[in-house]
Coordinates of C-alpha atoms in Angstrom, one line a residue:
M1 CA -4.1 -11.8 26.6
A2 CA -4.3 -12.0 22.8
A3 CA -5.0 -8.8 20.9
K4 CA -8.6 -8.5 19.5
T5 CA -9.1 -9.3 15.9
Y6 CA -10.7 -6.8 13.5
L7 CA -13.8 -9.0 13.6
D8 CA -13.9 -8.9 17.4
V9 CA -13.8 -5.1 17.3
Y10 CA -16.3 -4.8 14.6
K11 CA -18.8 -7.1 16.4
E12 CA -18.5 -5.0 19.6
H13 CA -18.7 -1.6 17.9
N14 CA -21.5 0.8 18.7
G15 CA -21.4 4.3 17.4
F16 CA -21.2 5.6 13.9
V17 CA -22.1 3.1 11.1
S18 CA -19.5 1.2 9.1
H19 CA -20.1 -1.5 6.5
K20 CA -17.4 -3.8 5.2
W21 CA -17.1 -6.9 3.1
I22 CA -16.8 -9.8 5.5
H23 CA -13.5 -11.2 4.1
Y24 CA -11.8 -7.8 4.7
F25 CA -11.8 -8.6 8.5
F26 CA -9.3 -11.3 8.0
I27 CA -7.3 -9.5 5.4
Y28 CA -6.8 -6.6 7.8
D29 CA -5.5 -8.9 10.5
R30 CA -2.9 -10.2 8.1
I31 CA -1.9 -6.8 6.8
F32 CA -1.8 -5.0 10.2
G33 CA -0.2 -7.9 12.1
R34 CA 3.2 -6.3 12.2
F35 CA 1.9 -3.0 13.5
L36 CA -0.2 -4.7 16.2
E37 CA 2.7 -6.9 17.3
K38 CA 5.0 -3.9 17.8
G39 CA 2.2 -2.2 19.7
E40 CA 3.5 1.3 18.9
P41 CA 1.2 4.1 17.9
I42 CA 0.9 4.7 14.2
K43 CA -0.4 7.5 11.9
M44 CA -3.2 6.4 9.6
L45 CA -5.0 8.2 6.8
E46 CA -8.3 6.8 5.5
I47 CA -9.6 8.3 2.3
G48 CA -13.4 8.0 2.3
V49 CA -15.2 8.6 5.6
Q50 CA -18.9 8.2 4.8
N51 CA -20.7 7.7 8.2
G52 CA -17.5 7.7 10.2
G53 CA -17.8 4.2 11.8
S54 CA -14.6 2.9 10.1
L55 CA -12.5 5.6 11.7
E56 CA -13.9 4.8 15.2
I57 CA -13.2 1.1 14.6
W58 CA -9.6 1.8 13.5
K59 CA -9.1 3.7 16.8
K60 CA -10.3 0.6 18.8
Y61 CA -8.3 -1.8 16.6
L62 CA -4.9 -0.1 16.3
P63 CA -2.3 0.3 19.1
P64 CA -3.3 2.9 21.7
N65 CA -2.6 6.6 21.0
S66 CA -2.6 6.0 17.2
D67 CA -3.3 9.2 15.2
I68 CA -6.1 8.7 12.8
H69 CA -7.1 11.0 10.0
G70 CA -10.0 10.8 7.5
V71 CA -10.6 12.7 4.3
D72 CA -13.9 13.0 2.4
I73 CA -15.5 15.4 -0.1
N74 CA -19.0 15.1 1.4
E75 CA -19.8 18.2 3.5
K76 CA -22.3 16.1 5.6
C77 CA -19.2 14.5 7.2
L78 CA -18.8 17.8 9.1
L79 CA -21.7 16.6 11.2
L80 CA -19.5 13.8 12.6
K81 CA -17.9 14.6 15.9
F82 CA -14.9 12.5 16.9
D83 CA -12.6 12.5 19.9
D84 CA -9.1 14.1 19.8
S85 CA -7.4 11.0 18.4
I86 CA -9.5 11.2 15.2
S87 CA -9.3 14.1 12.8
F88 CA -11.6 14.8 9.8
H89 CA -10.6 16.9 6.8
L90 CA -13.1 18.1 4.2
G91 CA -11.6 17.9 0.7
S92 CA -10.5 15.7 -2.1
A93 CA -7.5 13.3 -2.0
T94 CA -7.0 13.9 -5.7
D95 CA -6.4 17.6 -5.0
N96 CA -2.7 17.8 -4.4
N97 CA -2.8 21.4 -3.2
F98 CA -5.4 20.5 -0.6
M99 CA -3.5 17.5 0.5
E100 CA -0.2 19.4 0.8
K101 CA -1.8 22.2 2.7
T102 CA -3.7 19.9 5.0
F103 CA -0.9 17.4 5.8
G104 CA 2.3 19.1 4.9
D105 CA 5.2 16.9 6.0
I106 CA 3.1 14.4 8.0
Q107 CA 4.2 10.9 7.0
F108 CA 1.6 8.2 7.5
D109 CA 2.4 4.6 8.4
V110 CA -0.8 3.4 6.7
I111 CA -2.9 4.9 4.0
I112 CA -6.2 3.3 3.1
D113 CA -8.0 4.4 -0.1
D114 CA -11.7 3.7 0.4
G115 CA -12.7 6.8 -1.6
S116 CA -14.4 7.1 -5.0
H117 CA -13.0 3.8 -6.3
I118 CA -12.8 5.4 -9.7
C119 CA -9.7 4.0 -11.4
K120 CA -8.1 7.3 -12.4
D121 CA -8.6 8.7 -8.9
V122 CA -7.1 5.6 -7.3
I123 CA -4.0 5.8 -9.5
Q124 CA -3.5 9.6 -9.1
T125 CA -3.8 9.4 -5.4
F126 CA -1.4 6.5 -5.0
D127 CA 1.2 8.3 -7.3
Y128 CA 1.1 11.3 -5.1
L129 CA 0.8 9.8 -1.6
F130 CA 3.0 6.7 -1.7
P131 CA 6.3 8.6 -1.9
K132 CA 5.1 10.7 1.1
M133 CA 4.5 7.7 3.3
K134 CA 6.7 6.7 6.2
N135 CA 9.4 4.2 5.2
G136 CA 8.2 0.7 6.1
G137 CA 4.6 1.8 5.7
C138 CA 1.7 0.1 3.9
Y139 CA -0.7 1.6 1.3
I140 CA -4.0 -0.2 1.0
V141 CA -6.5 0.1 -1.8
E142 CA -10.0 -1.3 -1.1
D143 CA -12.8 -2.3 -3.4
M144 CA -10.5 -3.1 -6.3
H145 CA -13.4 -5.0 -8.0
T146 CA -14.5 -1.6 -9.5
S147 CA -11.5 -2.1 -11.9
Y148 CA -13.8 -4.5 -13.7
W149 CA -16.7 -2.0 -13.9
K150 CA -17.0 0.4 -16.8
E151 CA -18.8 3.1 -14.8
Y152 CA -15.6 3.4 -12.6
G153 CA -13.3 3.7 -15.5
G154 CA -12.4 0.0 -15.5
E155 CA -13.7 -3.1 -17.3
Q156 CA -12.1 -6.4 -17.8
D157 CA -8.6 -6.1 -19.4
S158 CA -8.9 -2.3 -19.4
K159 CA -5.3 -0.9 -19.4
E160 CA -6.6 2.2 -17.6
S161 CA -8.0 0.2 -14.6
S162 CA -6.4 0.5 -11.2
I163 CA -5.7 -3.2 -10.9
E164 CA -3.8 -3.2 -14.2
Y165 CA -1.8 -0.3 -13.0
F166 CA -0.7 -2.2 -9.8
K167 CA 0.0 -5.3 -11.8
R168 CA 2.3 -3.4 -14.1
L169 CA 4.2 -2.2 -11.0
I170 CA 5.3 -5.8 -10.5
D171 CA 7.3 -5.5 -13.8
I172 CA 8.5 -2.0 -13.7
G173 CA 8.8 -1.6 -9.9
I174 CA 9.6 -4.8 -8.0
N175 CA 11.2 -7.0 -10.8
R176 CA 12.7 -4.4 -13.2
D177 CA 16.3 -5.5 -12.5
Y178 CA 15.6 -8.9 -14.1
V179 CA 13.9 -7.7 -17.3
R180 CA 16.4 -8.3 -20.2
N181 CA 17.3 -7.0 -23.6
G182 CA 15.9 -3.5 -23.2
F183 CA 12.4 -4.8 -22.7
I184 CA 12.1 -2.6 -19.6
N185 CA 11.9 0.4 -22.0
K186 CA 9.0 -1.3 -23.8
I187 CA 7.3 -1.8 -20.5
K188 CA 7.9 1.8 -19.5
N189 CA 6.5 3.1 -22.8
K190 CA 3.4 0.9 -22.4
F191 CA 3.0 2.1 -18.9
C192 CA 3.3 5.7 -19.9
K193 CA 0.8 5.2 -22.7
H194 CA -1.9 4.5 -20.2
N195 CA -0.7 6.4 -17.1
K196 CA 1.7 9.2 -16.1
P197 CA 3.5 7.2 -13.4
N198 CA 5.9 8.6 -10.8
F199 CA 8.9 6.4 -11.5
A200 CA 10.5 7.4 -8.2
I201 CA 8.0 4.9 -6.7
N202 CA 9.9 2.0 -8.4
N203 CA 12.7 2.1 -5.9
M204 CA 10.4 2.2 -2.9
I205 CA 8.2 -0.9 -3.3
S206 CA 9.1 -4.0 -1.2
Q207 CA 6.0 -6.0 -1.8
I208 CA 2.6 -5.9 -3.6
S209 CA -0.1 -8.2 -2.2
F210 CA -3.3 -8.9 -4.1
F211 CA -6.4 -10.2 -2.2
D212 CA -10.0 -10.4 -3.2
S213 CA -10.8 -6.7 -3.9
I214 CA -7.8 -5.4 -2.0
C215 CA -4.3 -4.5 -3.0
A216 CA -1.6 -3.7 -0.4
I217 CA 1.6 -2.1 -1.4
D218 CA 4.5 -2.1 1.2
K219 CA 7.2 0.5 1.2
F220 CA 10.9 -0.3 1.8
H221 CA 12.5 1.1 5.0
D222 CA 14.9 3.0 2.7
T223 CA 15.2 3.7 -1.0
K224 CA 16.6 0.8 -3.0
E225 CA 19.7 2.1 -4.7
M226 CA 21.2 -1.1 -6.3
P227 CA 20.0 -4.5 -7.5
F228 CA 20.2 -7.3 -5.0
K229 CA 23.2 -9.6 -5.3
N230 CA 23.6 -13.4 -5.4
V231 CA 25.5 -15.4 -2.8
I232 CA 26.3 -19.1 -2.1
T233 CA 26.8 -21.2 1.0
G234 CA 28.1 -24.8 1.3
D235 CA 31.0 -26.4 -0.5
I236 CA 29.6 -29.6 -2.2
A237 CA 27.8 -29.3 -5.6
L238 CA 27.2 -32.8 -6.9
V239 CA 24.4 -31.9 -9.4
D240 CA 25.2 -28.4 -10.7
N241 CA 28.6 -26.9 -10.2
E242 CA 27.8 -23.6 -11.8
P243 CA 26.9 -21.8 -8.5
M244 CA 30.5 -22.6 -7.3
S245 CA 31.8 -20.3 -10.1
L246 CA 30.3 -17.3 -8.3
N247 CA 32.7 -17.9 -5.4
I248 CA 30.8 -15.2 -3.5
T249 CA 30.3 -16.2 0.2
I250 CA 28.1 -14.5 2.8
D251 CA 31.2 -13.0 4.4
D252 CA 32.0 -11.4 1.0
R253 CA 28.5 -9.9 0.9
Q254 CA 28.2 -8.5 4.4
K255 CA 27.7 -4.9 3.2
E256 CA 25.0 -6.0 0.7
I257 CA 23.3 -8.2 3.3
I258 CA 23.2 -5.3 5.8
T259 CA 21.7 -3.1 3.1
A260 CA 19.0 -5.7 2.2
K261 CA 18.1 -6.2 5.8
K262 CA 17.7 -2.5 6.3
L263 CA 15.4 -2.2 3.3
F264 CA 13.1 -5.0 4.5
C265 CA 13.4 -4.8 8.2
G266 CA 14.5 -1.2 9.0

């Protein structure tokens, strides 16, 4: 029997209220596919609880026995009573002391930021929480469209917006090994001009995916210590003989291949 989609669960839900953009249903199925396929319980943190329906839906959608936590600054959320698999914590995700005291060494497989949507809050929370995630985990930021709204600290082409922050991580995080002629320092200086980034994050990001209003950042299964290497296969080069000059075969790169596999696959 096929696992239920997020839309299936959402349609069948009764309980606390949740409201979502309709296209999120299908984005969730894509992002969470690997967790659902494994079927193993995960630890999730959702920032922004509101009426609590989202937490209840995650319980129904995620593998059985998953441990689900929610954080919100609204004291009215204390009225919400969940079962033992869902925990609510009153406080701000931008308060590092509160987060450290509340969660300590807990490592989450998935973190969803559906909180204030204010750009500086989104960036600060990601900088603090992403390094604390479990290796191989995924950090999801919802409602990224507020990056284009001035009242949320954004606006189109604003360098302080959260979407611009994540776009810069493509240069300084994922692809920094290929930036030439010292330009990486220019990128870093530009980055620091608008943010105070945690550069340790740069060795942790395996993938950044942009959807309509959602950004998902995947974490390597281990810290990336060295740039990836090149390798060739085959012995006939009729068009371009330059690759043959590398003379590096898969057998020569076994150590690097094992390392790369561990980073991406665990």
